[in-house]
Short mmCIF file of C-alpha atoms in Angstrom, two decimals:
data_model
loop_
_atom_site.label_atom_id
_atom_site.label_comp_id
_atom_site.label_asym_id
_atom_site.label_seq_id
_atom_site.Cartn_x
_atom_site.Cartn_y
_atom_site.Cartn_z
CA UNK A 670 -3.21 18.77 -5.15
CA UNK A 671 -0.94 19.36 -2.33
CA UNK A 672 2.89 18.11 -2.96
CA UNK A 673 4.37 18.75 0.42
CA UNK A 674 6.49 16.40 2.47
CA UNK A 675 4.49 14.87 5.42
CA UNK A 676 6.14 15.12 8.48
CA UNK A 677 3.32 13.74 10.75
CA UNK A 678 1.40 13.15 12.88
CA UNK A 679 -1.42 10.51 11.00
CA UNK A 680 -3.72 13.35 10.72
CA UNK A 681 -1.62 15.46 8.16
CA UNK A 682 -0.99 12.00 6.03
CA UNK A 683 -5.13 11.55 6.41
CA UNK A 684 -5.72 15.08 5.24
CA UNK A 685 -3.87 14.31 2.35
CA UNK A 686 -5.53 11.33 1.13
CA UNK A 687 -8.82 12.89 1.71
CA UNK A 688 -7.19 15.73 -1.06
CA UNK A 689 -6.24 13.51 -3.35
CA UNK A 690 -10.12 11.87 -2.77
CA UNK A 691 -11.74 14.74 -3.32
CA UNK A 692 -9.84 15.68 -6.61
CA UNK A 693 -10.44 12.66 -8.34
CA UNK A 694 -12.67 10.98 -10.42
CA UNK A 695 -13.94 8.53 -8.30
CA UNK A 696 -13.81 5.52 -11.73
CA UNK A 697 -9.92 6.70 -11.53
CA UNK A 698 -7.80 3.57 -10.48
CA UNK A 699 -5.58 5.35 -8.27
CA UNK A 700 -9.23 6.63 -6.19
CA UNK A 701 -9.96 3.16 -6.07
CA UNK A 702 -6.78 1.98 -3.78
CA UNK A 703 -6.78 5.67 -2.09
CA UNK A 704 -9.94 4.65 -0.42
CA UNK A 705 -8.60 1.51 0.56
CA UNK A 706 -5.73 3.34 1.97
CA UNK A 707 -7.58 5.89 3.63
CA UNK A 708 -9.24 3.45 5.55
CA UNK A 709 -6.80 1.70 6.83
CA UNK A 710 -5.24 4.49 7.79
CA UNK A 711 -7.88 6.06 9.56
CA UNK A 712 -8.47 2.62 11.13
CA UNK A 713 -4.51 3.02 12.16
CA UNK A 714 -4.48 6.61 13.74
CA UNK A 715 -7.66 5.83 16.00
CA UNK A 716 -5.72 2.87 17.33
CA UNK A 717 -2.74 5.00 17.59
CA UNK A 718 -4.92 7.41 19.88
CA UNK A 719 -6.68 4.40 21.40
CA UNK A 720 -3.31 2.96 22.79
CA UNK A 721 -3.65 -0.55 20.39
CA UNK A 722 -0.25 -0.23 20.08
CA UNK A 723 3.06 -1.00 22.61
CA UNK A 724 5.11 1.89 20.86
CA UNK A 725 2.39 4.55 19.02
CA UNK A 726 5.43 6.87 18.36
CA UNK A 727 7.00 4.45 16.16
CA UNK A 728 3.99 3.15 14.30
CA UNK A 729 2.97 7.07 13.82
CA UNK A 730 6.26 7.62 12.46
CA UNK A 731 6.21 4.64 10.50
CA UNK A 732 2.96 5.53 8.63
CA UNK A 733 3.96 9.01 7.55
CA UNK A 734 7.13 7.84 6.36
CA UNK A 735 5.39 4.90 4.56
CA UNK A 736 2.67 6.77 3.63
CA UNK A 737 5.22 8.98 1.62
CA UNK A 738 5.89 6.55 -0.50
CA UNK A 739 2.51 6.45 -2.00
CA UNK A 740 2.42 10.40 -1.96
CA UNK A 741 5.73 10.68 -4.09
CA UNK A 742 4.19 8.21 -6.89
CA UNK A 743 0.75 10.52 -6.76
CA UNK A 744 3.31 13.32 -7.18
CA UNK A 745 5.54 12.39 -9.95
CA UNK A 746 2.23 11.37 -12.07
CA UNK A 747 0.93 14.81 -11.46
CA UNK A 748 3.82 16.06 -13.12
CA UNK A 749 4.26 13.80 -16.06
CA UNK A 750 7.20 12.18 -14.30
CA UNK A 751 7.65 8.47 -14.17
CA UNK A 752 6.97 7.04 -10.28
CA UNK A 753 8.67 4.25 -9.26
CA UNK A 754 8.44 1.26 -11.20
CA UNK A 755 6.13 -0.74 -8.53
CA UNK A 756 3.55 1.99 -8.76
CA UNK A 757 3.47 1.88 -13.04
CA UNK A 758 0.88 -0.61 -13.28
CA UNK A 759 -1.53 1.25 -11.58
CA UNK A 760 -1.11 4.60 -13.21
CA UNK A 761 -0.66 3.19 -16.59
CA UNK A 762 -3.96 1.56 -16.13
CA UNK A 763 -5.94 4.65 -13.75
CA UNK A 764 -8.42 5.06 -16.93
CA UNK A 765 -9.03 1.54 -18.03
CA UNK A 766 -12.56 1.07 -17.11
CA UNK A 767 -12.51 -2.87 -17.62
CA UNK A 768 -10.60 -3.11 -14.37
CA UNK A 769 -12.58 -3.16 -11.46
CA UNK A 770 -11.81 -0.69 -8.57
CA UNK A 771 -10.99 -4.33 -6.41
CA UNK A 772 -8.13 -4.69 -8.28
CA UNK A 773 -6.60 -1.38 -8.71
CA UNK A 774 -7.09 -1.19 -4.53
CA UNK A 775 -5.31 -4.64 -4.66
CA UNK A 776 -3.05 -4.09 -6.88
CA UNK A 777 -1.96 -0.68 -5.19
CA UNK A 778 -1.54 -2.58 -1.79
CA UNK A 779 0.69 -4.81 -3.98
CA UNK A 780 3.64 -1.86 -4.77
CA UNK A 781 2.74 -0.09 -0.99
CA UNK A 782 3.10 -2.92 0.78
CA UNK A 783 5.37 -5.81 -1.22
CA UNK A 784 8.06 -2.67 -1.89
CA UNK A 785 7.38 0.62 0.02
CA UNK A 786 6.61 -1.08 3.28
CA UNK A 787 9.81 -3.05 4.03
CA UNK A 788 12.15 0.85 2.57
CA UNK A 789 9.99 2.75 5.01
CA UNK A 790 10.49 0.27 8.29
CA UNK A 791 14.32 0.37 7.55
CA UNK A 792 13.75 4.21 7.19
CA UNK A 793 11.84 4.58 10.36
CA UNK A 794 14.66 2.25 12.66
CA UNK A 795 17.06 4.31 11.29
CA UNK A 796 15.99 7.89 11.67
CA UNK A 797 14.97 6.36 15.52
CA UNK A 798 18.35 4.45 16.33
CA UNK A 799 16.64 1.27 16.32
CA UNK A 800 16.24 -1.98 14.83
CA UNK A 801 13.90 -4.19 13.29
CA UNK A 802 14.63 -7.00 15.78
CA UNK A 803 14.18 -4.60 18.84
CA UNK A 804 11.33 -4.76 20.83
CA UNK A 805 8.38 -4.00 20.45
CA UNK A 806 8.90 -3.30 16.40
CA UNK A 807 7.87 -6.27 15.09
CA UNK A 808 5.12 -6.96 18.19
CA UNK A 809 3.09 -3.85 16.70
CA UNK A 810 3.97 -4.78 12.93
CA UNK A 811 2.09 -7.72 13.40
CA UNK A 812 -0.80 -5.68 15.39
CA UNK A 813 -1.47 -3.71 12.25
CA UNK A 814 -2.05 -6.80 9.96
CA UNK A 815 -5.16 -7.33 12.64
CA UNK A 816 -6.18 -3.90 11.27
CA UNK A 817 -5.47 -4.55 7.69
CA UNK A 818 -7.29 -8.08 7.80
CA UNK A 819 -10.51 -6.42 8.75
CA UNK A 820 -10.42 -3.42 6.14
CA UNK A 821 -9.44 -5.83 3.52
CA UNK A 822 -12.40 -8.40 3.77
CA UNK A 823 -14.54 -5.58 4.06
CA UNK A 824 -13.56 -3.78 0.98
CA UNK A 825 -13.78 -7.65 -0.94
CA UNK A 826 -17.05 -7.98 0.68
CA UNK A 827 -18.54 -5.15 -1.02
CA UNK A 828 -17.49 -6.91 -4.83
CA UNK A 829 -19.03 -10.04 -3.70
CA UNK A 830 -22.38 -9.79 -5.18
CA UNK A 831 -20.89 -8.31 -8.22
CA UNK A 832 -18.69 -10.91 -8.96
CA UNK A 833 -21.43 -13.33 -8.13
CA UNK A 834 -23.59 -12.13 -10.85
CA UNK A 835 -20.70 -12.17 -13.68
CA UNK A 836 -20.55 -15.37 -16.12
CA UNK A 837 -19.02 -18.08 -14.95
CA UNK A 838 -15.88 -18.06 -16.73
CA UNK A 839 -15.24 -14.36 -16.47
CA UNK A 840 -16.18 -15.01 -12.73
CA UNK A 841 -13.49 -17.46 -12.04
CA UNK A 842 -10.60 -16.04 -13.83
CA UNK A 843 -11.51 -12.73 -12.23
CA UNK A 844 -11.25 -14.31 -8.93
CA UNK A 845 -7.87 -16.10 -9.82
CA UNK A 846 -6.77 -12.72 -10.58
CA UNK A 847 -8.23 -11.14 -6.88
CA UNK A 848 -7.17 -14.14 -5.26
CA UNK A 849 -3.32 -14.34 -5.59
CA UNK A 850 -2.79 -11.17 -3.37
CA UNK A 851 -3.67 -11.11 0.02
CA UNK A 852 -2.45 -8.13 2.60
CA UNK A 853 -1.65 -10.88 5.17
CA UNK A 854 0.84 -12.38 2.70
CA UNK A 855 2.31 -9.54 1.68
CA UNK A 856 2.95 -8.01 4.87
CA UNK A 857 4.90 -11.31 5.82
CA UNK A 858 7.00 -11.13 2.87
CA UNK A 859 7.47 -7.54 3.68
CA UNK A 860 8.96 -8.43 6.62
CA UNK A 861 11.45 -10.41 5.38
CA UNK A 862 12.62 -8.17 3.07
CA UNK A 863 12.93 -5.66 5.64
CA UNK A 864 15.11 -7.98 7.58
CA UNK A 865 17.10 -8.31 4.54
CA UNK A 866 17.36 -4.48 3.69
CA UNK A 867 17.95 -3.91 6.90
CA UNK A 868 21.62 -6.29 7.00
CA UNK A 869 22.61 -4.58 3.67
CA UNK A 870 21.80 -0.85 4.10
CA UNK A 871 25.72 -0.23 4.55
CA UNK A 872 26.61 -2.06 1.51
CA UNK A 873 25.23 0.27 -0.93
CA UNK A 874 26.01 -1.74 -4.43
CA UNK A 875 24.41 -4.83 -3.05
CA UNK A 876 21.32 -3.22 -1.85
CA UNK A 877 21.02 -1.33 -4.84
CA UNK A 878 20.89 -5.03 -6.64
CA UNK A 879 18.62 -6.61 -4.17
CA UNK A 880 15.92 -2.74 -4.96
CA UNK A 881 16.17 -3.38 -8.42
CA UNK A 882 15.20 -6.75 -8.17
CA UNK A 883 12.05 -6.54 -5.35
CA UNK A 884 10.98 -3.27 -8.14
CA UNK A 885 10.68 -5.84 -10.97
CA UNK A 886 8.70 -8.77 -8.92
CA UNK A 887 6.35 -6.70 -7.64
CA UNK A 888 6.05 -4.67 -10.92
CA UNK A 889 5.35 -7.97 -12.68
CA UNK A 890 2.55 -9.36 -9.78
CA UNK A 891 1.36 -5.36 -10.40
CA UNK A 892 0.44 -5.80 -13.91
CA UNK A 893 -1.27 -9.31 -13.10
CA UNK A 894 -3.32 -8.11 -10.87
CA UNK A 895 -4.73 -5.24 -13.24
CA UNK A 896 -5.66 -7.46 -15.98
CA UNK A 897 -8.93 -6.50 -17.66
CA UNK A 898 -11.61 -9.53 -17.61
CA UNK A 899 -14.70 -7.91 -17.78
CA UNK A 900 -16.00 -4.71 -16.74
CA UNK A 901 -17.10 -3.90 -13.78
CA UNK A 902 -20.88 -3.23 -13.16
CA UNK A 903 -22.19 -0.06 -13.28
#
């Protein structure tokens, strides 16, 4: 497995996650929310090429850097390192065959997007002497949650019937579970902790606090959201 920076464009951070596809099991919980990943961000760089966006630069940018995130936590794993607290619940549950790939995908979007996503926008303005209230940032922010809509009810389309055949009672605490995550959500609560980030990256004590504090929330919704109910058909 490749452990190289990314530096861009889409297609290098696509290549990777096709890697990382190809070199694992396909039951492994971290292949479930790679696929989910992939596809969004294929979905991304052909809108990128397609001219969806008002500044493509900055959403390529953004995506590599973002996507990095997710790469360093694959990497750290490989090595018997510890990734970042968000990512733990997924890893520490990659082989637990009672949770079904919905939630590991879920619960992956949970740590990318409730804790890398807001680090990697402040990253992004930064490196491009910009800011998260400068046009059109936030105008093609909110273009990709069109994208991410449509691969997400897709991807909880395809569990339907499975979850439809389950008991009742496993049934509806399963889709408690699936239900209290949603990428809209989360990419609106990303936001505001970018905008937050974003007023305290000089103060380095106080955004320090405020890190250690969005790693532990989103940690905790983590480990809901890979709770084992009943496993998943065959």
């Amino acid at each position: 497995m490749t452990t190289s920076r990314i530096s861009g464009p889409v297609d290098e951070v696509i290549r990777r996650m096709r890697a990382i596809k190809d070199e694992l099991d396909p039951r492994d919980g971290v292949a479930s929310f790679n696929n989910m990943y992939l596809r969004v961000t294929e979905l991304v760089g052909q809108q990128i090429t397609e001219g969806f966006f008002t500044d493509s630069e900055f959403v390529e940018r953004l995506d590599v850097i973002f996507a990095q995130l997710y790469f360093d936590a694959v990497d750290a794993a490989k090595l018997g390192k510890r990734p970042n607290t968000v990512w733990k619940p997924v890893f520490d549950s990659r082989s637990n065959r009672t949770v079904w790939p919905l939630q590991f995908a879920l619960a992956g979007m949970n740590a990318h997007i409730n804790h890398d996503l807001a680090i990697a926008v402040v990253k992004t303005c930064k490196e491009r002497a910009t800011t998260p209230d400068t046009d059109p940032v936030h105008a093609d922010y909110l273009r990709v949650n069109e994208l991410l809509a449509k691969i997400e009810a897709e991807v909880r389309a395809e569990y339907e019937p499975a979850l439809f055949a389950l008991a009742t009672k496993d049934a509806e605490t399963l889709k408690h579970i699936l239900s209290s995550f949603s990428i809209a959500g989360a990419r609106d609560a990303a936001w505001a902790t970018t905008k937050v980030l974003w007023i305290q990256r000089d103060n380095s004590l106080l955004l320090a606090t405020t890190q250690r504090a969005l790693e532990e929330s989103v940690a905790t919704a983590g480990r809901m959201l890979v709770t084992p109910v009943v496993p998943p058909p065959e």
